PDB file of C-alpha atoms in Angstrom:
ATOM      1  CA  MET A   1       6.062 -31.866 -27.459  1.00 35.00           C
ATOM      2  CA  ALA A   2       7.718 -31.098 -24.108  1.00 40.00           C
ATOM      3  CA  GLU A   3      10.792 -32.747 -22.738  1.00 43.00           C
ATOM      4  CA  GLY A   4      12.791 -32.116 -19.597  1.00 45.00           C
ATOM      5  CA  SER A   5      15.815 -33.621 -17.938  1.00 43.00           C
ATOM      6  CA  ALA A   6      17.326 -33.168 -14.533  1.00 44.00           C
ATOM      7  CA  ALA A   7      20.982 -32.239 -14.252  1.00 45.00           C
ATOM      8  CA  VAL A   8      22.754 -33.917 -11.358  1.00 45.00           C
ATOM      9  CA  PRO A   9      24.463 -31.165  -9.367  1.00 48.00           C
ATOM     10  CA  SER A  10      28.111 -31.839  -8.668  1.00 57.00           C
ATOM     11  CA  THR A  11      30.035 -30.294  -5.774  1.00 64.00           C
ATOM     12  CA  GLU A  12      31.704 -27.948  -8.282  1.00 63.00           C
ATOM     13  CA  LEU A  13      28.347 -26.736  -9.603  1.00 52.00           C
ATOM     14  CA  LEU A  14      27.015 -26.167  -6.106  1.00 54.00           C
ATOM     15  CA  GLU A  15      30.079 -24.077  -5.187  1.00 65.00           C
ATOM     16  CA  TRP A  16      30.159 -22.094  -8.441  1.00 56.00           C
ATOM     17  CA  PRO A  17      27.334 -19.611  -7.540  1.00 57.00           C
ATOM     18  CA  LYS A  18      29.091 -18.765  -4.273  1.00 66.00           C
ATOM     19  CA  LYS A  19      32.241 -17.698  -6.155  1.00 68.00           C
ATOM     20  CA  ASP A  20      30.760 -16.166  -9.319  1.00 62.00           C
ATOM     21  CA  LYS A  21      29.171 -12.786  -8.648  1.00 66.00           C
ATOM     22  CA  ARG A  22      27.465 -12.462 -12.049  1.00 64.00           C
ATOM     23  CA  ARG A  23      23.694 -12.807 -12.093  1.00 66.00           C
ATOM     24  CA  PHE A  24      20.637 -12.086 -14.173  1.00 71.00           C
ATOM     25  CA  LEU A  25      19.408  -8.614 -13.211  1.00 72.00           C
ATOM     26  CA  HIS A  26      15.873  -8.441 -14.555  1.00 76.00           C
ATOM     27  CA  ALA A  27      13.413  -9.613 -17.182  1.00 82.00           C
ATOM     28  CA  VAL A  28      11.564  -6.976 -19.209  1.00 82.00           C
ATOM     29  CA  TYR A  29       8.108  -7.541 -20.614  1.00 89.00           C
ATOM     30  CA  ARG A  30       5.160  -5.475 -21.750  1.00 92.00           C
ATOM     31  CA  VAL A  31       1.828  -5.110 -20.001  1.00 94.00           C
ATOM     32  CA  GLY A  32      -1.462  -3.501 -21.034  1.00 95.00           C
ATOM     33  CA  ASP A  33      -2.277  -1.815 -17.715  1.00 96.00           C
ATOM     34  CA  LEU A  34       0.704  -1.027 -15.517  1.00 96.00           C
ATOM     35  CA  ASP A  35      -1.207  -0.158 -12.343  1.00 96.00           C
ATOM     36  CA  ARG A  36      -3.414  -3.276 -12.589  1.00 96.00           C
ATOM     37  CA  THR A  37      -0.356  -5.512 -12.979  1.00 96.00           C
ATOM     38  CA  ILE A  38       1.537  -3.797 -10.141  1.00 97.00           C
ATOM     39  CA  LYS A  39      -1.477  -4.341  -7.881  1.00 97.00           C
ATOM     40  CA  PHE A  40      -1.678  -8.031  -8.834  1.00 96.00           C
ATOM     41  CA  TYR A  41       2.053  -8.668  -8.278  1.00 95.00           C
ATOM     42  CA  THR A  42       2.162  -6.845  -4.943  1.00 97.00           C
ATOM     43  CA  GLU A  43      -1.098  -8.206  -3.528  1.00 97.00           C
ATOM     44  CA  CYS A  44      -1.030 -11.763  -4.935  1.00 95.00           C
ATOM     45  CA  PHE A  45       2.675 -12.584  -5.153  1.00 95.00           C
ATOM     46  CA  GLY A  46       3.954 -10.360  -2.339  1.00 94.00           C
ATOM     47  CA  MET A  47       6.421  -8.494  -4.550  1.00 95.00           C
ATOM     48  CA  LYS A  48       7.424  -4.952  -3.684  1.00 97.00           C
ATOM     49  CA  LEU A  49       7.265  -2.008  -6.076  1.00 98.00           C
ATOM     50  CA  LEU A  50      10.911  -0.946  -6.168  1.00 97.00           C
ATOM     51  CA  ARG A  51      10.597   1.978  -8.535  1.00 96.00           C
ATOM     52  CA  LYS A  52       8.308   3.384 -11.187  1.00 97.00           C
ATOM     53  CA  ARG A  53       8.969   5.961 -13.865  1.00 97.00           C
ATOM     54  CA  ASP A  54       7.096   7.665 -16.671  1.00 97.00           C
ATOM     55  CA  ILE A  55       8.883   8.710 -19.881  1.00 96.00           C
ATOM     56  CA  PRO A  56       6.232  10.788 -21.705  1.00 97.00           C
ATOM     57  CA  GLU A  57       8.556  11.949 -24.483  1.00 98.00           C
ATOM     58  CA  GLU A  58       9.069   8.268 -25.439  1.00 97.00           C
ATOM     59  CA  LYS A  59       5.428   7.352 -24.657  1.00 97.00           C
ATOM     60  CA  TYR A  60       6.060   4.610 -22.126  1.00 97.00           C
ATOM     61  CA  SER A  61       6.174   3.935 -18.390  1.00 97.00           C
ATOM     62  CA  ASN A  62       7.836   1.153 -16.502  1.00 95.00           C
ATOM     63  CA  ALA A  63       7.982  -0.317 -13.045  1.00 97.00           C
ATOM     64  CA  PHE A  64      10.464  -2.617 -11.328  1.00 96.00           C
ATOM     65  CA  LEU A  65       9.113  -5.204  -8.866  1.00 96.00           C
ATOM     66  CA  GLY A  66      10.762  -7.962  -6.888  1.00 94.00           C
ATOM     67  CA  PHE A  67      11.276  -9.634  -3.540  1.00 92.00           C
ATOM     68  CA  GLY A  68      14.269  -7.512  -2.584  1.00 92.00           C
ATOM     69  CA  PRO A  69      16.460  -4.641  -3.801  1.00 92.00           C
ATOM     70  CA  GLU A  70      17.624  -4.626  -7.419  1.00 90.00           C
ATOM     71  CA  GLU A  71      21.239  -4.572  -6.232  1.00 88.00           C
ATOM     72  CA  SER A  72      20.900  -8.112  -4.887  1.00 87.00           C
ATOM     73  CA  HIS A  73      17.731  -9.681  -6.356  1.00 88.00           C
ATOM     74  CA  PHE A  74      16.337 -10.650  -9.740  1.00 87.00           C
ATOM     75  CA  VAL A  75      13.411  -8.352 -10.575  1.00 92.00           C
ATOM     76  CA  VAL A  76      10.777  -7.933 -13.259  1.00 93.00           C
ATOM     77  CA  GLU A  77      10.601  -4.737 -15.289  1.00 94.00           C
ATOM     78  CA  LEU A  78       7.067  -4.110 -16.505  1.00 95.00           C
ATOM     79  CA  THR A  79       6.769  -1.773 -19.482  1.00 95.00           C
ATOM     80  CA  TYR A  80       3.568  -0.045 -20.536  1.00 96.00           C
ATOM     81  CA  ASN A  81       3.568   1.587 -23.978  1.00 96.00           C
ATOM     82  CA  TYR A  82       1.003   4.381 -24.190  1.00 97.00           C
ATOM     83  CA  GLY A  83      -2.199   3.298 -25.904  1.00 95.00           C
ATOM     84  CA  VAL A  84      -1.400  -0.436 -26.092  1.00 94.00           C
ATOM     85  CA  THR A  85      -3.802  -2.468 -23.967  1.00 92.00           C
ATOM     86  CA  SER A  86      -2.679  -6.028 -24.761  1.00 90.00           C
ATOM     87  CA  TYR A  87       0.112  -8.048 -26.334  1.00 87.00           C
ATOM     88  CA  ASP A  88       0.490 -11.398 -28.045  1.00 85.00           C
ATOM     89  CA  ILE A  89       2.808 -13.270 -25.671  1.00 81.00           C
ATOM     90  CA  GLY A  90       3.977 -15.607 -28.422  1.00 77.00           C
ATOM     91  CA  THR A  91       5.353 -19.123 -28.100  1.00 74.00           C
ATOM     92  CA  GLY A  92       8.934 -18.549 -26.895  1.00 77.00           C
ATOM     93  CA  PHE A  93       8.188 -17.526 -23.332  1.00 78.00           C
ATOM     94  CA  GLY A  94       7.098 -20.248 -20.920  1.00 82.00           C
ATOM     95  CA  HIS A  95       6.749 -18.907 -17.395  1.00 87.00           C
ATOM     96  CA  PHE A  96       8.382 -17.417 -14.339  1.00 88.00           C
ATOM     97  CA  ALA A  97       8.546 -19.429 -11.122  1.00 91.00           C
ATOM     98  CA  ILE A  98       8.098 -18.218  -7.559  1.00 93.00           C
ATOM     99  CA  ALA A  99       9.178 -20.330  -4.588  1.00 93.00           C
ATOM    100  CA  THR A 100       6.888 -20.335  -1.570  1.00 95.00           C
ATOM    101  CA  PRO A 101       6.807 -22.428   1.610  1.00 94.00           C
ATOM    102  CA  ASP A 102       3.083 -23.199   1.103  1.00 96.00           C
ATOM    103  CA  VAL A 103       1.720 -23.390  -2.456  1.00 97.00           C
ATOM    104  CA  TYR A 104      -1.770 -24.339  -1.228  1.00 98.00           C
ATOM    105  CA  LYS A 105      -2.025 -21.214   0.961  1.00 97.00           C
ATOM    106  CA  MET A 106      -0.644 -18.935  -1.749  1.00 97.00           C
ATOM    107  CA  VAL A 107      -3.182 -20.277  -4.259  1.00 98.00           C
ATOM    108  CA  GLU A 108      -6.022 -19.723  -1.757  1.00 97.00           C
ATOM    109  CA  ASP A 109      -4.865 -16.117  -1.255  1.00 97.00           C
ATOM    110  CA  ILE A 110      -4.542 -15.466  -5.003  1.00 97.00           C
ATOM    111  CA  ARG A 111      -7.961 -17.014  -5.685  1.00 97.00           C
ATOM    112  CA  ALA A 112      -9.535 -14.856  -2.940  1.00 96.00           C
ATOM    113  CA  LYS A 113      -8.158 -11.779  -4.728  1.00 95.00           C
ATOM    114  CA  GLY A 114      -9.689 -12.877  -8.041  1.00 92.00           C
ATOM    115  CA  GLY A 115      -6.564 -14.470  -9.527  1.00 94.00           C
ATOM    116  CA  ASN A 116      -6.727 -16.992 -12.377  1.00 97.00           C
ATOM    117  CA  ILE A 117      -5.429 -20.405 -11.228  1.00 98.00           C
ATOM    118  CA  THR A 118      -4.618 -22.475 -14.320  1.00 97.00           C
ATOM    119  CA  ARG A 119      -3.297 -25.547 -12.474  1.00 97.00           C
ATOM    120  CA  GLU A 120      -4.441 -26.434  -8.998  1.00 97.00           C
ATOM    121  CA  PRO A 121      -1.750 -27.190  -6.400  1.00 97.00           C
ATOM    122  CA  GLY A 122      -0.447 -30.714  -6.241  1.00 96.00           C
ATOM    123  CA  PRO A 123       2.561 -32.910  -6.917  1.00 94.00           C
ATOM    124  CA  VAL A 124       4.214 -32.628 -10.314  1.00 90.00           C
ATOM    125  CA  LYS A 125       3.560 -35.658 -12.532  1.00 90.00           C
ATOM    126  CA  GLY A 126       6.124 -38.340 -11.787  1.00 88.00           C
ATOM    127  CA  GLY A 127       7.576 -36.463  -8.817  1.00 87.00           C
ATOM    128  CA  SER A 128       6.934 -35.083  -5.379  1.00 89.00           C
ATOM    129  CA  SER A 129       7.439 -31.321  -5.835  1.00 91.00           C
ATOM    130  CA  VAL A 130       4.213 -29.418  -5.175  1.00 96.00           C
ATOM    131  CA  ILE A 131       3.424 -26.847  -7.861  1.00 96.00           C
ATOM    132  CA  ALA A 132       0.562 -24.725  -9.181  1.00 97.00           C
ATOM    133  CA  PHE A 133       0.202 -22.284 -12.077  1.00 97.00           C
ATOM    134  CA  VAL A 134      -1.319 -18.800 -12.066  1.00 97.00           C
ATOM    135  CA  LYS A 135      -2.007 -16.471 -14.996  1.00 96.00           C
ATOM    136  CA  ASP A 136      -1.464 -12.757 -14.403  1.00 94.00           C
ATOM    137  CA  PRO A 137      -3.862 -10.102 -15.779  1.00 94.00           C
ATOM    138  CA  ASP A 138      -1.807  -9.831 -19.002  1.00 93.00           C
ATOM    139  CA  GLY A 139      -1.703 -13.584 -19.637  1.00 92.00           C
ATOM    140  CA  TYR A 140       1.827 -14.295 -18.373  1.00 92.00           C
ATOM    141  CA  ILE A 141       2.141 -17.587 -16.503  1.00 93.00           C
ATOM    142  CA  PHE A 142       3.725 -17.996 -13.076  1.00 94.00           C
ATOM    143  CA  GLU A 143       4.569 -21.378 -11.611  1.00 95.00           C
ATOM    144  CA  LEU A 144       4.381 -21.560  -7.835  1.00 96.00           C
ATOM    145  CA  ILE A 145       6.865 -24.072  -6.398  1.00 94.00           C
ATOM    146  CA  GLN A 146       6.722 -25.283  -2.824  1.00 94.00           C
ATOM    147  CA  ARG A 147      10.171 -24.807  -1.299  1.00 91.00           C
ATOM    148  CA  ALA A 148      11.497 -23.854   2.084  1.00 85.00           C
ATOM    149  CA  SER A 149      12.036 -20.156   2.665  1.00 78.00           C
ATOM    150  CA  THR A 150      14.548 -18.729   0.199  1.00 80.00           C
ATOM    151  CA  PRO A 151      16.251 -15.339  -0.137  1.00 81.00           C
ATOM    152  CA  GLU A 152      15.352 -15.324  -3.868  1.00 84.00           C
ATOM    153  CA  PRO A 153      11.720 -16.399  -4.379  1.00 88.00           C
ATOM    154  CA  LEU A 154      11.692 -15.369  -8.072  1.00 82.00           C
ATOM    155  CA  CYS A 155      13.691 -18.454  -8.916  1.00 81.00           C
ATOM    156  CA  GLN A 156      13.161 -19.599 -12.517  1.00 79.00           C
ATOM    157  CA  VAL A 157      12.412 -18.423 -16.021  1.00 80.00           C
ATOM    158  CA  MET A 158      11.272 -21.072 -18.501  1.00 81.00           C
ATOM    159  CA  LEU A 159      11.904 -20.437 -22.182  1.00 78.00           C
ATOM    160  CA  ARG A 160      10.933 -22.631 -25.113  1.00 80.00           C
ATOM    161  CA  VAL A 161      13.735 -23.391 -27.547  1.00 79.00           C
ATOM    162  CA  GLY A 162      13.905 -25.128 -30.903  1.00 84.00           C
ATOM    163  CA  ASP A 163      17.383 -26.607 -30.457  1.00 85.00           C
ATOM    164  CA  LEU A 164      18.339 -27.603 -26.910  1.00 82.00           C
ATOM    165  CA  ASP A 165      22.045 -28.265 -27.577  1.00 84.00           C
ATOM    166  CA  ARG A 166      22.497 -24.936 -29.382  1.00 85.00           C
ATOM    167  CA  SER A 167      20.695 -23.051 -26.602  1.00 80.00           C
ATOM    168  CA  VAL A 168      22.704 -24.690 -23.810  1.00 80.00           C
ATOM    169  CA  LYS A 169      25.944 -23.905 -25.673  1.00 82.00           C
ATOM    170  CA  PHE A 170      24.846 -20.280 -26.040  1.00 80.00           C
ATOM    171  CA  TYR A 171      24.185 -19.843 -22.321  1.00 75.00           C
ATOM    172  CA  GLU A 172      27.343 -21.671 -21.319  1.00 76.00           C
ATOM    173  CA  LYS A 173      29.670 -19.977 -23.813  1.00 76.00           C
ATOM    174  CA  VAL A 174      28.295 -16.550 -24.653  1.00 71.00           C
ATOM    175  CA  VAL A 175      26.555 -15.707 -21.383  1.00 64.00           C
ATOM    176  CA  GLN A 176      29.049 -17.827 -19.397  1.00 63.00           C
ATOM    177  CA  SER A 177      26.231 -19.349 -17.403  1.00 60.00           C
ATOM    178  CA  LYS A 178      26.034 -22.918 -16.147  1.00 58.00           C
ATOM    179  CA  ILE A 179      23.071 -25.250 -16.245  1.00 56.00           C
ATOM    180  CA  THR A 180      22.868 -26.144 -12.573  1.00 49.00           C
ATOM    181  CA  PHE A 181      19.509 -27.501 -11.515  1.00 42.00           C
ATOM    182  CA  PHE A 182      16.853 -28.448 -14.039  1.00 43.00           C
ATOM    183  CA  LEU A 183      16.456 -28.085 -17.751  1.00 40.00           C
ATOM    184  CA  ASP A 184      12.881 -27.255 -18.654  1.00 43.00           C
ATOM    185  CA  PHE A 185      12.992 -26.692 -22.384  1.00 39.00           C
ATOM    186  CA  CYS A 186      10.118 -27.346 -24.745  1.00 38.00           C
ATOM    187  CA  PHE A 187      10.604 -28.217 -28.373  1.00 37.00           C
ATOM    188  CA  SER A 188       8.291 -27.133 -31.154  1.00 36.00           C
ATOM    189  CA  ASN A 189       8.002 -28.898 -34.491  1.00 33.00           C
TER     190      ASN A 189
END
């Protein structure tokens, strides 16, 4: 069962990111074909390959992709472990979200390149935000959100949690993060 609730941003919460210089740096996940995934992210999402390295003695390679330099933008770190062609994504990860000024156009472009659209563009149920969902070649889901141009298009990570209060307390206390915009947590029985 999924539940979500909107947090009402106060003036203090809107000012907090301008003063606090901490940020999430990157998300690491495994892929079965590094070059295929790099091609998909660069051609379909418009990300840039920031760096790529091969560590043969440890039998893995990884690549960092994003919409700007790692020093100032959240990026994804794709890891390929030699000989592993697929992974079970599990139930804890939900999706990443990418902001774009025109979801309809982005979906057309992704479809033309052979991308897997899992939810056609349109308003979110009960709201007016235009969204769509795309599955990457490894099965990871990306939500496309229609928003005006933004310096940080890779704008959300959705995780599923079993205990919302405990998870919020963890991020607020241990990570010293604030819930600022929207809580999109799913509960499993």
